[in-house]
CSV table of C-alpha atoms and ligand atoms in Angstrom, one decimal:
chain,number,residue,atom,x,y,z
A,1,UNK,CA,10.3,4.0,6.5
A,2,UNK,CA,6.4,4.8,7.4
A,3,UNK,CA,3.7,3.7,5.1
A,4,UNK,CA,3.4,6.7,2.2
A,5,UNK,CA,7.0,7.9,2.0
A,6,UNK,CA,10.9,6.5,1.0
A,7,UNK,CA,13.9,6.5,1.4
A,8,UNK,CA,15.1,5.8,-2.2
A,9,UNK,CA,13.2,8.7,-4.1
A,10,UNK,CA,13.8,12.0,-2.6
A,11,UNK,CA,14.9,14.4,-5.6
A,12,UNK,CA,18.7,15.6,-5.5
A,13,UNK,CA,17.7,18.3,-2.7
A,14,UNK,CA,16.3,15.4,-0.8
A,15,UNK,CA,13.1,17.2,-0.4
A,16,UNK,CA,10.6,15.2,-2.2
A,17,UNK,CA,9.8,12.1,-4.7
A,18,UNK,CA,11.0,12.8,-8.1
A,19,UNK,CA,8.6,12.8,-11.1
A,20,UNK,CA,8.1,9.9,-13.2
A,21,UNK,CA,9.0,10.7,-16.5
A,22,UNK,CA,9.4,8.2,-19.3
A,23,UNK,CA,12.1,7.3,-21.7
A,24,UNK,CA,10.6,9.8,-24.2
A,25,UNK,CA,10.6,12.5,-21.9
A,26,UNK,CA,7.1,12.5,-21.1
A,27,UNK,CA,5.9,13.4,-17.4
A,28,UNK,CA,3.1,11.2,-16.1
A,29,UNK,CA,1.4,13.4,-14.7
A,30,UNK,CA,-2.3,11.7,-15.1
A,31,UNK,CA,-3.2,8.8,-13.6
A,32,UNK,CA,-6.8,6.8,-14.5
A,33,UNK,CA,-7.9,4.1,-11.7
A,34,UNK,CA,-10.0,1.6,-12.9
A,35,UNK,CA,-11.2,0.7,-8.9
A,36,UNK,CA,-14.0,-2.5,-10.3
A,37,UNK,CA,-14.2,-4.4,-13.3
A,38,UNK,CA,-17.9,-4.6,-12.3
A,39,UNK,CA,-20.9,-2.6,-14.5
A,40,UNK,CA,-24.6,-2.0,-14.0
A,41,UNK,CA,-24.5,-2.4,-17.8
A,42,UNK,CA,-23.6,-4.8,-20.7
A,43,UNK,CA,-22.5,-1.9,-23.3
A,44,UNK,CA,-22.0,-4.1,-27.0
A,45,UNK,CA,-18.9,-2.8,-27.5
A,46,UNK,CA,-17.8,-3.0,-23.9
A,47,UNK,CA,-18.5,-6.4,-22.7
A,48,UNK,CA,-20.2,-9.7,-23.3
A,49,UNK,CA,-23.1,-10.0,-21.6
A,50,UNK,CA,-22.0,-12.8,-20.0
A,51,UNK,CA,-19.3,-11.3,-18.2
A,52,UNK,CA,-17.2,-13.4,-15.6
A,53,UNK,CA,-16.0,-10.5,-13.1
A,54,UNK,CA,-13.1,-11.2,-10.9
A,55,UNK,CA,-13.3,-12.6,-7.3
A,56,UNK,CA,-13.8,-9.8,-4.7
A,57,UNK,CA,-10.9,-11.1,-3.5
A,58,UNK,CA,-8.3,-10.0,-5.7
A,59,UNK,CA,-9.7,-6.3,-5.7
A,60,UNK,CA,-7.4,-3.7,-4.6
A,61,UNK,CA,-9.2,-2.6,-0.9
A,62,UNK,CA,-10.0,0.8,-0.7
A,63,UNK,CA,-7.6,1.7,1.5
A,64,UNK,CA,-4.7,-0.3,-0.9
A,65,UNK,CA,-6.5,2.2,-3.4
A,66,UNK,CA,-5.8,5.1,-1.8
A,67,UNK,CA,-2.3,4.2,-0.6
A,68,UNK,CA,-1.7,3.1,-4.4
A,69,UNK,CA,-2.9,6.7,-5.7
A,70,UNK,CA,-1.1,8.8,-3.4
A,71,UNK,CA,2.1,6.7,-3.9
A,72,UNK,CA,1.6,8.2,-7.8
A,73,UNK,CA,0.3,11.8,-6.5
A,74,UNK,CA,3.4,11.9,-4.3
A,75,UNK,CA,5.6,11.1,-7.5
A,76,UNK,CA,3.9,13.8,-9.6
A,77,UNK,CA,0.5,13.0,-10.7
A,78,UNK,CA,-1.6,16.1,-10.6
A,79,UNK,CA,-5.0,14.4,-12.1
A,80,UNK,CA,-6.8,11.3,-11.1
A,81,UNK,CA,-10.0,9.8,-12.8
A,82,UNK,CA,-11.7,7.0,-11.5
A,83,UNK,CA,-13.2,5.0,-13.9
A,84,UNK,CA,-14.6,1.2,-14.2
A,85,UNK,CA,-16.4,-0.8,-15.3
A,86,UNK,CA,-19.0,2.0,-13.5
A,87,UNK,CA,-17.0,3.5,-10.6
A,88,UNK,CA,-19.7,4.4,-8.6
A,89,UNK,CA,-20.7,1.0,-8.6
A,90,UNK,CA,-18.0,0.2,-6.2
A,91,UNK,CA,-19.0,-0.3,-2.7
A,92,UNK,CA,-17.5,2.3,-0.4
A,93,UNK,CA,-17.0,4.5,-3.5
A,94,UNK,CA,-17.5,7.7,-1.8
A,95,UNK,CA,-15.2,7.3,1.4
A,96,UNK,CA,-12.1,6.3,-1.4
A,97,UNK,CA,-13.2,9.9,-3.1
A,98,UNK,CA,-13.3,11.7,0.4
A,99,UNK,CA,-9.9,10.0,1.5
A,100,UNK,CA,-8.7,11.1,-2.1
A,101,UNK,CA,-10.2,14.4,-1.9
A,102,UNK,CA,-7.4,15.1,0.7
A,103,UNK,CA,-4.9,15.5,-1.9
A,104,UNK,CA,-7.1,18.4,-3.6
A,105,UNK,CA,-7.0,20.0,0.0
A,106,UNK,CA,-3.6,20.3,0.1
A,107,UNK,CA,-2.7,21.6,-3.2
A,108,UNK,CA,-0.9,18.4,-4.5
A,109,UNK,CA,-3.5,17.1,-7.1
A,110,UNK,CA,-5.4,19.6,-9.2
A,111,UNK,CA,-8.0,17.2,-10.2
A,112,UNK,CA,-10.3,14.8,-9.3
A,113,UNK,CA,-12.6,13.5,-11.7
A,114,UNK,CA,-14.6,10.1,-13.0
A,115,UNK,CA,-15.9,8.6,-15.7
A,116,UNK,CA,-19.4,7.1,-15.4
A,117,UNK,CA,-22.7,5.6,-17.4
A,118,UNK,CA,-24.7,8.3,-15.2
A,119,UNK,CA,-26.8,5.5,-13.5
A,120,UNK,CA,-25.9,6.4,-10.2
A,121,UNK,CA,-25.5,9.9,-10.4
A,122,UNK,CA,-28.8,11.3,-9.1
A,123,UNK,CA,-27.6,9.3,-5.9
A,124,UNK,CA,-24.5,10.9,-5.8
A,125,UNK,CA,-24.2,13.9,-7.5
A,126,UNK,CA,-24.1,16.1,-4.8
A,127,UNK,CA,-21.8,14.0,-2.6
A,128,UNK,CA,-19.1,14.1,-5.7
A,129,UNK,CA,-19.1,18.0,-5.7
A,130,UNK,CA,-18.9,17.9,-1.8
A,131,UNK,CA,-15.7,16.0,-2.2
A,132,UNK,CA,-14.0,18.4,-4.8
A,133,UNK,CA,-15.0,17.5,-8.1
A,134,UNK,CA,-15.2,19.7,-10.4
A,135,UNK,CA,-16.0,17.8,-13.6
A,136,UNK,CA,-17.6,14.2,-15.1
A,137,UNK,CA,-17.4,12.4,-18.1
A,138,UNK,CA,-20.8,10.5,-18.8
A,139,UNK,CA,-20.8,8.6,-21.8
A,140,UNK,CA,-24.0,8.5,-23.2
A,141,UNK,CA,-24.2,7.2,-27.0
A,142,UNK,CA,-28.2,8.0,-28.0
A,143,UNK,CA,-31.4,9.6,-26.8
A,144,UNK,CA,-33.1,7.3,-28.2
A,145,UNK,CA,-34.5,5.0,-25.1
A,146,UNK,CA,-34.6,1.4,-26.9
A,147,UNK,CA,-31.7,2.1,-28.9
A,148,UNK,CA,-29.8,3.0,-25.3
A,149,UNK,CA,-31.7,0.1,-24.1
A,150,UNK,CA,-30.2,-2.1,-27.4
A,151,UNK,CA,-26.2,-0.5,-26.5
A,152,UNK,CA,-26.3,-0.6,-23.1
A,153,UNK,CA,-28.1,-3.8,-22.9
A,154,UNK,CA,-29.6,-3.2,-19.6
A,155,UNK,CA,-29.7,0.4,-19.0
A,156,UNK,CA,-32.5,2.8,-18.3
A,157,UNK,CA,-31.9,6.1,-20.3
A,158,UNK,CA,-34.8,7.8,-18.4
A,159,UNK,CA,-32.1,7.2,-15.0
A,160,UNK,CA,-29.0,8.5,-16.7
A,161,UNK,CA,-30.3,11.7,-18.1
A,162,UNK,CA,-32.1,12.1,-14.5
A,163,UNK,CA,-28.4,11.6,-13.2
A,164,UNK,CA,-27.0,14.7,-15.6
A,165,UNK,CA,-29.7,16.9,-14.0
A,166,UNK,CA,-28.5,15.7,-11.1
A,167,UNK,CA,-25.1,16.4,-11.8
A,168,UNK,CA,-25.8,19.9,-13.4
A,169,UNK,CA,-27.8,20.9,-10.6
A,170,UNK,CA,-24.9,20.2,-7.9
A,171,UNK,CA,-22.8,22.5,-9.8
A,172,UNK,CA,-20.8,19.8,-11.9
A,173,UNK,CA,-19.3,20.4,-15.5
A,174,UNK,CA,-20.4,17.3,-17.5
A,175,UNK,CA,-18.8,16.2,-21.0
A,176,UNK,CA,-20.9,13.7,-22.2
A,177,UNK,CA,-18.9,10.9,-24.1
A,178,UNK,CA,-20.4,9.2,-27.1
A,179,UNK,CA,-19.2,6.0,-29.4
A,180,UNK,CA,-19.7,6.2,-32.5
A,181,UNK,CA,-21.1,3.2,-33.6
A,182,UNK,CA,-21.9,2.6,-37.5
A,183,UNK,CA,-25.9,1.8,-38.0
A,184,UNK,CA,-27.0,2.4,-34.6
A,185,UNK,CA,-25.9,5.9,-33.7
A,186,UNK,CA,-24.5,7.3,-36.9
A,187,UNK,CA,-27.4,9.4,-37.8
A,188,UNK,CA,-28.3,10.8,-34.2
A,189,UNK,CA,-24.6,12.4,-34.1
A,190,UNK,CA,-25.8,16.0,-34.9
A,191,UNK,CA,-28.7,15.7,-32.6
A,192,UNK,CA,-26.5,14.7,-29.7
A,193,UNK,CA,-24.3,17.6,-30.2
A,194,UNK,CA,-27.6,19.9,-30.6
A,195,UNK,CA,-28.9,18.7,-27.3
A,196,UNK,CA,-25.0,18.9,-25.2
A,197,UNK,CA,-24.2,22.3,-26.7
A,198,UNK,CA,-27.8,23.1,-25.8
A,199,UNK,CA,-27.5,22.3,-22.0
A,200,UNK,CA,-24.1,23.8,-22.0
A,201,UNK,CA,-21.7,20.3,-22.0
A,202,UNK,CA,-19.3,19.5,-24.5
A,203,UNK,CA,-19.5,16.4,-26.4
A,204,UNK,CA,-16.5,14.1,-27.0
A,205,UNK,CA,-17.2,11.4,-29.9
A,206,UNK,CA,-15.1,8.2,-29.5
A,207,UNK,CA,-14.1,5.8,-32.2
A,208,UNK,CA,-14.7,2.1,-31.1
A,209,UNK,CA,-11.6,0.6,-30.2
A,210,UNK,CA,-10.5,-3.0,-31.0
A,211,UNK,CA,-10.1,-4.3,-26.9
A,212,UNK,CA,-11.9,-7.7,-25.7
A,213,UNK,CA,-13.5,-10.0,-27.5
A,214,UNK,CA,-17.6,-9.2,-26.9
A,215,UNK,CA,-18.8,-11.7,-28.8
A,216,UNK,CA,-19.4,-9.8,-32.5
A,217,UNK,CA,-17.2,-8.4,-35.0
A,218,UNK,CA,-15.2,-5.0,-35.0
A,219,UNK,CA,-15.7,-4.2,-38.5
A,220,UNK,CA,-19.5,-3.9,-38.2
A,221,UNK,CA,-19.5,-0.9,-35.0
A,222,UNK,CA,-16.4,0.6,-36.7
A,223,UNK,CA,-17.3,4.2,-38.0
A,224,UNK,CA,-14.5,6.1,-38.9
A,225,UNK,CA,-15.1,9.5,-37.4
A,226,UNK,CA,-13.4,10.8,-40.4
A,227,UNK,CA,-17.1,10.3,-41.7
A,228,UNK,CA,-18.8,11.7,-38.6
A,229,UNK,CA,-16.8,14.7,-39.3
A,230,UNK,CA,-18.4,15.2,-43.2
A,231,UNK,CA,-21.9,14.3,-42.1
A,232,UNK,CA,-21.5,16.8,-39.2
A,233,UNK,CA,-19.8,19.5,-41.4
A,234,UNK,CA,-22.8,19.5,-43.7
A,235,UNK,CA,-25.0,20.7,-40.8
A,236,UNK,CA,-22.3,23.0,-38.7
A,237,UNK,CA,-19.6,24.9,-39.2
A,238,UNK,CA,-16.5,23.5,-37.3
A,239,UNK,CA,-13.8,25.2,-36.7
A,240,UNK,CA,-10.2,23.8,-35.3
A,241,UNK,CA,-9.4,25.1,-32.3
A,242,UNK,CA,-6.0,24.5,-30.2
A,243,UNK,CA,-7.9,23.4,-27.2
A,244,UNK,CA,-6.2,20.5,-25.8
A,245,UNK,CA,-6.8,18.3,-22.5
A,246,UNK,CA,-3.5,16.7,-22.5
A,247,UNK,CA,-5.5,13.7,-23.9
A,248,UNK,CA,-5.9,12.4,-27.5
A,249,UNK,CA,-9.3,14.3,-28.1
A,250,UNK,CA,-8.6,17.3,-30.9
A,251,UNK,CA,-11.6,19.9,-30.7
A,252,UNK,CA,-13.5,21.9,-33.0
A,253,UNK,CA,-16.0,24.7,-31.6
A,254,UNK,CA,-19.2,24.5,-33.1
A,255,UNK,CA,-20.2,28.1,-35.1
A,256,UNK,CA,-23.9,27.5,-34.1
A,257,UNK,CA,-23.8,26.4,-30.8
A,258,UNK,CA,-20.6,27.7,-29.4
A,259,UNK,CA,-19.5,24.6,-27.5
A,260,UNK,CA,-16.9,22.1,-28.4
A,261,UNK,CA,-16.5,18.9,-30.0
A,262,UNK,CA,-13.8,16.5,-29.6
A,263,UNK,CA,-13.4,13.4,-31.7
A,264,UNK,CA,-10.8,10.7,-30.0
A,265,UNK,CA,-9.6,8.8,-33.1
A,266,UNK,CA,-7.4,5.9,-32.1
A,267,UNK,CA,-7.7,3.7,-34.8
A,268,UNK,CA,-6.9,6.8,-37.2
A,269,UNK,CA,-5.0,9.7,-35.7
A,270,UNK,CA,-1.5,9.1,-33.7
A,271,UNK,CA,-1.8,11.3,-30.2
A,272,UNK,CA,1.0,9.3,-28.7
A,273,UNK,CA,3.9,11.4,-29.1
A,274,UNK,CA,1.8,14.1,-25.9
A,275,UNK,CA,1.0,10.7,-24.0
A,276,UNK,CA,1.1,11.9,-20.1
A,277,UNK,CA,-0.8,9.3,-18.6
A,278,UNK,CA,-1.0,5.8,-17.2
A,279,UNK,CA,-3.7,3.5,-16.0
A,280,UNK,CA,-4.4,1.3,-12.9
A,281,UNK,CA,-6.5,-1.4,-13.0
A,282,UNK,CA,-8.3,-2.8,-9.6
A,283,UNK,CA,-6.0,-5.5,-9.2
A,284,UNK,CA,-3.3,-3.1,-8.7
A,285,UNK,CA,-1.9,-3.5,-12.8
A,286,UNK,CA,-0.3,-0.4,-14.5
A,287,UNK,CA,-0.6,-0.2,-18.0
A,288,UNK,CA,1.7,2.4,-19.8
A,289,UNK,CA,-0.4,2.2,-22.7
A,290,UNK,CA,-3.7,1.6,-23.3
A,291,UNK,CA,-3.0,0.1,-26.8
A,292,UNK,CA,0.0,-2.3,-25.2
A,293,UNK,CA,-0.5,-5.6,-23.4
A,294,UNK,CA,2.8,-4.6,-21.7
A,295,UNK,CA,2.0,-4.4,-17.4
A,296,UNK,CA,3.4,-4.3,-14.2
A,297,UNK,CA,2.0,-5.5,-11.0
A,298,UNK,CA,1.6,-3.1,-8.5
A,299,UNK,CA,0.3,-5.3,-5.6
A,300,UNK,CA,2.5,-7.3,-4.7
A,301,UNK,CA,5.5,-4.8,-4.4
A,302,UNK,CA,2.7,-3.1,-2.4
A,303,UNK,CA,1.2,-5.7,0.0
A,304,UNK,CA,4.6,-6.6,0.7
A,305,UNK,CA,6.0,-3.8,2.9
A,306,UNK,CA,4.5,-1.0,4.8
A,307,UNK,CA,7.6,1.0,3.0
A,308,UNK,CA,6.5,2.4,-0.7
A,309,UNK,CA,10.6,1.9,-1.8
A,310,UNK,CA,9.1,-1.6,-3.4
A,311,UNK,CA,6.3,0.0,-4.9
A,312,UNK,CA,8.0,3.0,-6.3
A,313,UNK,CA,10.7,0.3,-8.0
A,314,UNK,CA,8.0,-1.5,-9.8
A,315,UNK,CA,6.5,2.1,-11.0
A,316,UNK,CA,10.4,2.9,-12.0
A,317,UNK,CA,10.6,0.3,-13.7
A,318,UNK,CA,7.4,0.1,-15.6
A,319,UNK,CA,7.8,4.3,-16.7
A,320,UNK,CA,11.0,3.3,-18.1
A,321,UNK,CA,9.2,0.2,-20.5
A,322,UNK,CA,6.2,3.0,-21.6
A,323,UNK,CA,6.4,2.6,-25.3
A,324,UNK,CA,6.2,5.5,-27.6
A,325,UNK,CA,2.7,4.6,-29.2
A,326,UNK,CA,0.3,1.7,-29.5
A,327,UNK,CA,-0.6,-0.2,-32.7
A,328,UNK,CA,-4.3,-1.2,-32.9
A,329,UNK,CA,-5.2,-2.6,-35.5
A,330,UNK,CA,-8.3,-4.1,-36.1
A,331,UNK,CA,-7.4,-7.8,-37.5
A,332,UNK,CA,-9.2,-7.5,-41.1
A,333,UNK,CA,-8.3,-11.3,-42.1
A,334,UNK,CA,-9.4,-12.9,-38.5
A,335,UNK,CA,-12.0,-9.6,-37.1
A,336,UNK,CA,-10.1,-10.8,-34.0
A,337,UNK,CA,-9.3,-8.1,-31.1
A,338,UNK,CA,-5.6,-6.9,-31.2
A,339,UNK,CA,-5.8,-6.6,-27.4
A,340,UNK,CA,-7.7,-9.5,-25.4
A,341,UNK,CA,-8.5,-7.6,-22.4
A,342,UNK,CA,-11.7,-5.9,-22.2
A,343,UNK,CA,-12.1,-1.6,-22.0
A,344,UNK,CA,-13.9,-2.3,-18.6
A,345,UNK,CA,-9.9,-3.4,-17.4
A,346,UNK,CA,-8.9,-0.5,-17.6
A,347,UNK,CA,-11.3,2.1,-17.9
A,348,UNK,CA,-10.3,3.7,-21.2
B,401,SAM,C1,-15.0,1.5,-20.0
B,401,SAM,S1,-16.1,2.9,-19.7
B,401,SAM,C2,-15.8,3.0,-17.9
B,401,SAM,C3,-16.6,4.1,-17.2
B,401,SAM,C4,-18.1,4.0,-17.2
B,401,SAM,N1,-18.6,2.7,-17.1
B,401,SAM,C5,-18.6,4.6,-18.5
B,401,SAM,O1,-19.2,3.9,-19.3
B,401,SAM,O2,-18.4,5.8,-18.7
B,401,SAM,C6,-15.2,4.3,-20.2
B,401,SAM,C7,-15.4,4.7,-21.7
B,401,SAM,O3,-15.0,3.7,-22.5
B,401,SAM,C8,-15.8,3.7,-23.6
B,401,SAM,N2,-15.6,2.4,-24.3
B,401,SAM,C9,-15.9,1.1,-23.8
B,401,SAM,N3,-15.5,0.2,-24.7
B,401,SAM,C10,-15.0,0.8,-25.8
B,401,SAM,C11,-14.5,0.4,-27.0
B,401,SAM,N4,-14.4,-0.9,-27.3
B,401,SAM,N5,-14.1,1.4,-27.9
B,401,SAM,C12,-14.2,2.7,-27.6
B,401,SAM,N6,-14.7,3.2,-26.4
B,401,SAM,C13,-15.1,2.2,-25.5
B,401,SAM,C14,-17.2,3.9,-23.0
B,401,SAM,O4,-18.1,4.3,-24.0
B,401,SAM,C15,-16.9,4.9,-22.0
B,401,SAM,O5,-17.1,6.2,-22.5
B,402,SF4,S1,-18.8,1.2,-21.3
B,402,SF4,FE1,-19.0,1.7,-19.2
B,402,SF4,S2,-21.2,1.4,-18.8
B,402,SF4,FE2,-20.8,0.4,-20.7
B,402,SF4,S3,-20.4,-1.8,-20.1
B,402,SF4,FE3,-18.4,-0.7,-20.3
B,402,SF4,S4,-18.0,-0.1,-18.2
B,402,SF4,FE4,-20.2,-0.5,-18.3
């Protein structure tokens, strides 16, 4: 059949794709695209900063991209998020966004979002909210410009918090993402969520997670946000709130400010059991899990028929291997990574 539809996956009325749902009875519903492994930055618990990136080459094209996300959008997926390494790095990132934004046109994805350091945002700000977003992610982990300088290894705060004007000026809702990071950022918590709640974002904090090996030990960034959560209770009053995203963030709203705080806690919370998503890296891997090493390759089965029946096999058949949970752990006898592949694989 034609490039985009099949023969093998029409639902009993023979009327459309059938949903992806896993063998725990999870719907997939949310799919993150990871479309470069390439970064303007060097973030410490990210990436070495000797990076070797992978031959152009073996990238997904754009147009592979797009055939690859509406493959999953045609099979249910309602939300896509383009992350990285820095998505808007990509070249050609905004024509993938404006073929994708096609999808939000027609009713059959409700979202389109990214996550991004902010360093190309003034650029493209306004372009993103032409094409339908609605909402970004920055992660931003101090206001402090040599400490950023020290994280990011080579960013320039001055250009990232230039980029959230940007973004809040084109009409964007920005969360601002931050990983907590024992002796670097720990004390600068409250003043973060000061400053967010102040500029009306909500702040997400982000344990550090044990993925890649980036050339120093786990056990000195790990802060368990347990502890953010006491320091930050001593200067506001948080209060649980049932707000949930579908992710593994659990909110409090902040008494003083009003806004919301979410604390992802992989190495110490369980959030598998509501797991709805999956993740595509720019090679065209799917990951079920972002604490599994368990993948499917997606480009072959695409590059290798104009048909998606191959494709949507290989997706079958990786939903049905999703595993209930992860199991990081961060190796206390070696300090080695659990998972060898780096955050910038997949995107987070
Ligand atoms: C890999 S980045 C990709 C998108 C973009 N470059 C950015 O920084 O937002 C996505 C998110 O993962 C977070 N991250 C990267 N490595 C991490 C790690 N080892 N543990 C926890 N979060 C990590 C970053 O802080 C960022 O918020
Ligand atoms: S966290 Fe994002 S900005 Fe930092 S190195 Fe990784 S991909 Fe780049």
């Amino acid at each position: 059949m034609a490039n985009g539809t099949s023969t093998l996956e029409l639902d009993r009325a023979g009327t459309k794709p059938r949903a992806l749902i896993d063998p725990f009875h999870r719907a997939i519903t949310y799919l993150r695209v990871s479309v470069t492994d390439r970064c303007d930055f060097r973030c410490v618990y990210c990436m070495s900063e000797h990076m070797t990136f992978l031959p152009k080459r073996d990238l997904l094209t754009l147009e592979e991209l797009d055939r690859l996300c509406k493959a999953f959008i045609d099979r249910g997926v309602t939300k896509l998020r383009l992350t990285g390494g820095e998505p808007l790095v990509r070249h050609g990132i905004m024509t993938l966004m404006s073929m994708l934004s096609r999808h939000l046109a027609n009713g059959a994805l409700k979202e389109l979002t990214l996550t991004t350091n902010g360093s190309q945002l003034e650029k493209y700000a306004s372009e993103l909210k032409a094409r339908g977003v609605e909402r970004i992610n920055v992660s931003l982990d101090t206001l402090d410009p040599d400490k950023f300088r020290a994280i990011t290894r080579w960013g320039d705060l001055g250009k990232v918090l230039a980029g959230i004007d940007a973004a809040q000026a084109a009409g964007l809702h920005v969360k601002i993402n931050a990983v907590a990071l024992k002796g670097v950022n720990e004390d600068e918590i409250g003043d973060l969520l000061a400053w967010a709640h102040g500029r009306g974002m909500d702040l997400t904090v982000i344990e550090v997670m044990p993925l890649g090996d980036v050339g120093n030990t786990r056990l000195d960034q790990y802060l368990p946000l347990s502890m953010v959560r006491t320091r930050l209770a001593e200067r506001y009053t948080l209060e649980d709130i049932d707000y949930r995203t579908g992710g593994p963030a659990r909110y409090v709203r902040v008494n003083e400010t009003g806004g919301r705080l979410g604390f992802i806690t992989p190495l110490t919370h369980n959030f598998c059991e509501s797991c709805n998503r999956v993740r595509v890296t720019c090679t065209g891997t799917l990951y079920m899990c972002l604490g599994q090493n368990d993948a499917a390759d997606l480009r072959a089965p695409l590059r290798s028929s104009e048909s998606n029946d191959p494709l949507y096999a290989a997706i079958d058949e990786a939903i049905a291997r999703k595993p209930k949970g992860h199991d990081f752990v961060i190796d206390r006898r070696h300090q080695r990574p659990t998972l060898s592949r780096h955050m910038s694989v997949t995107g987070g």
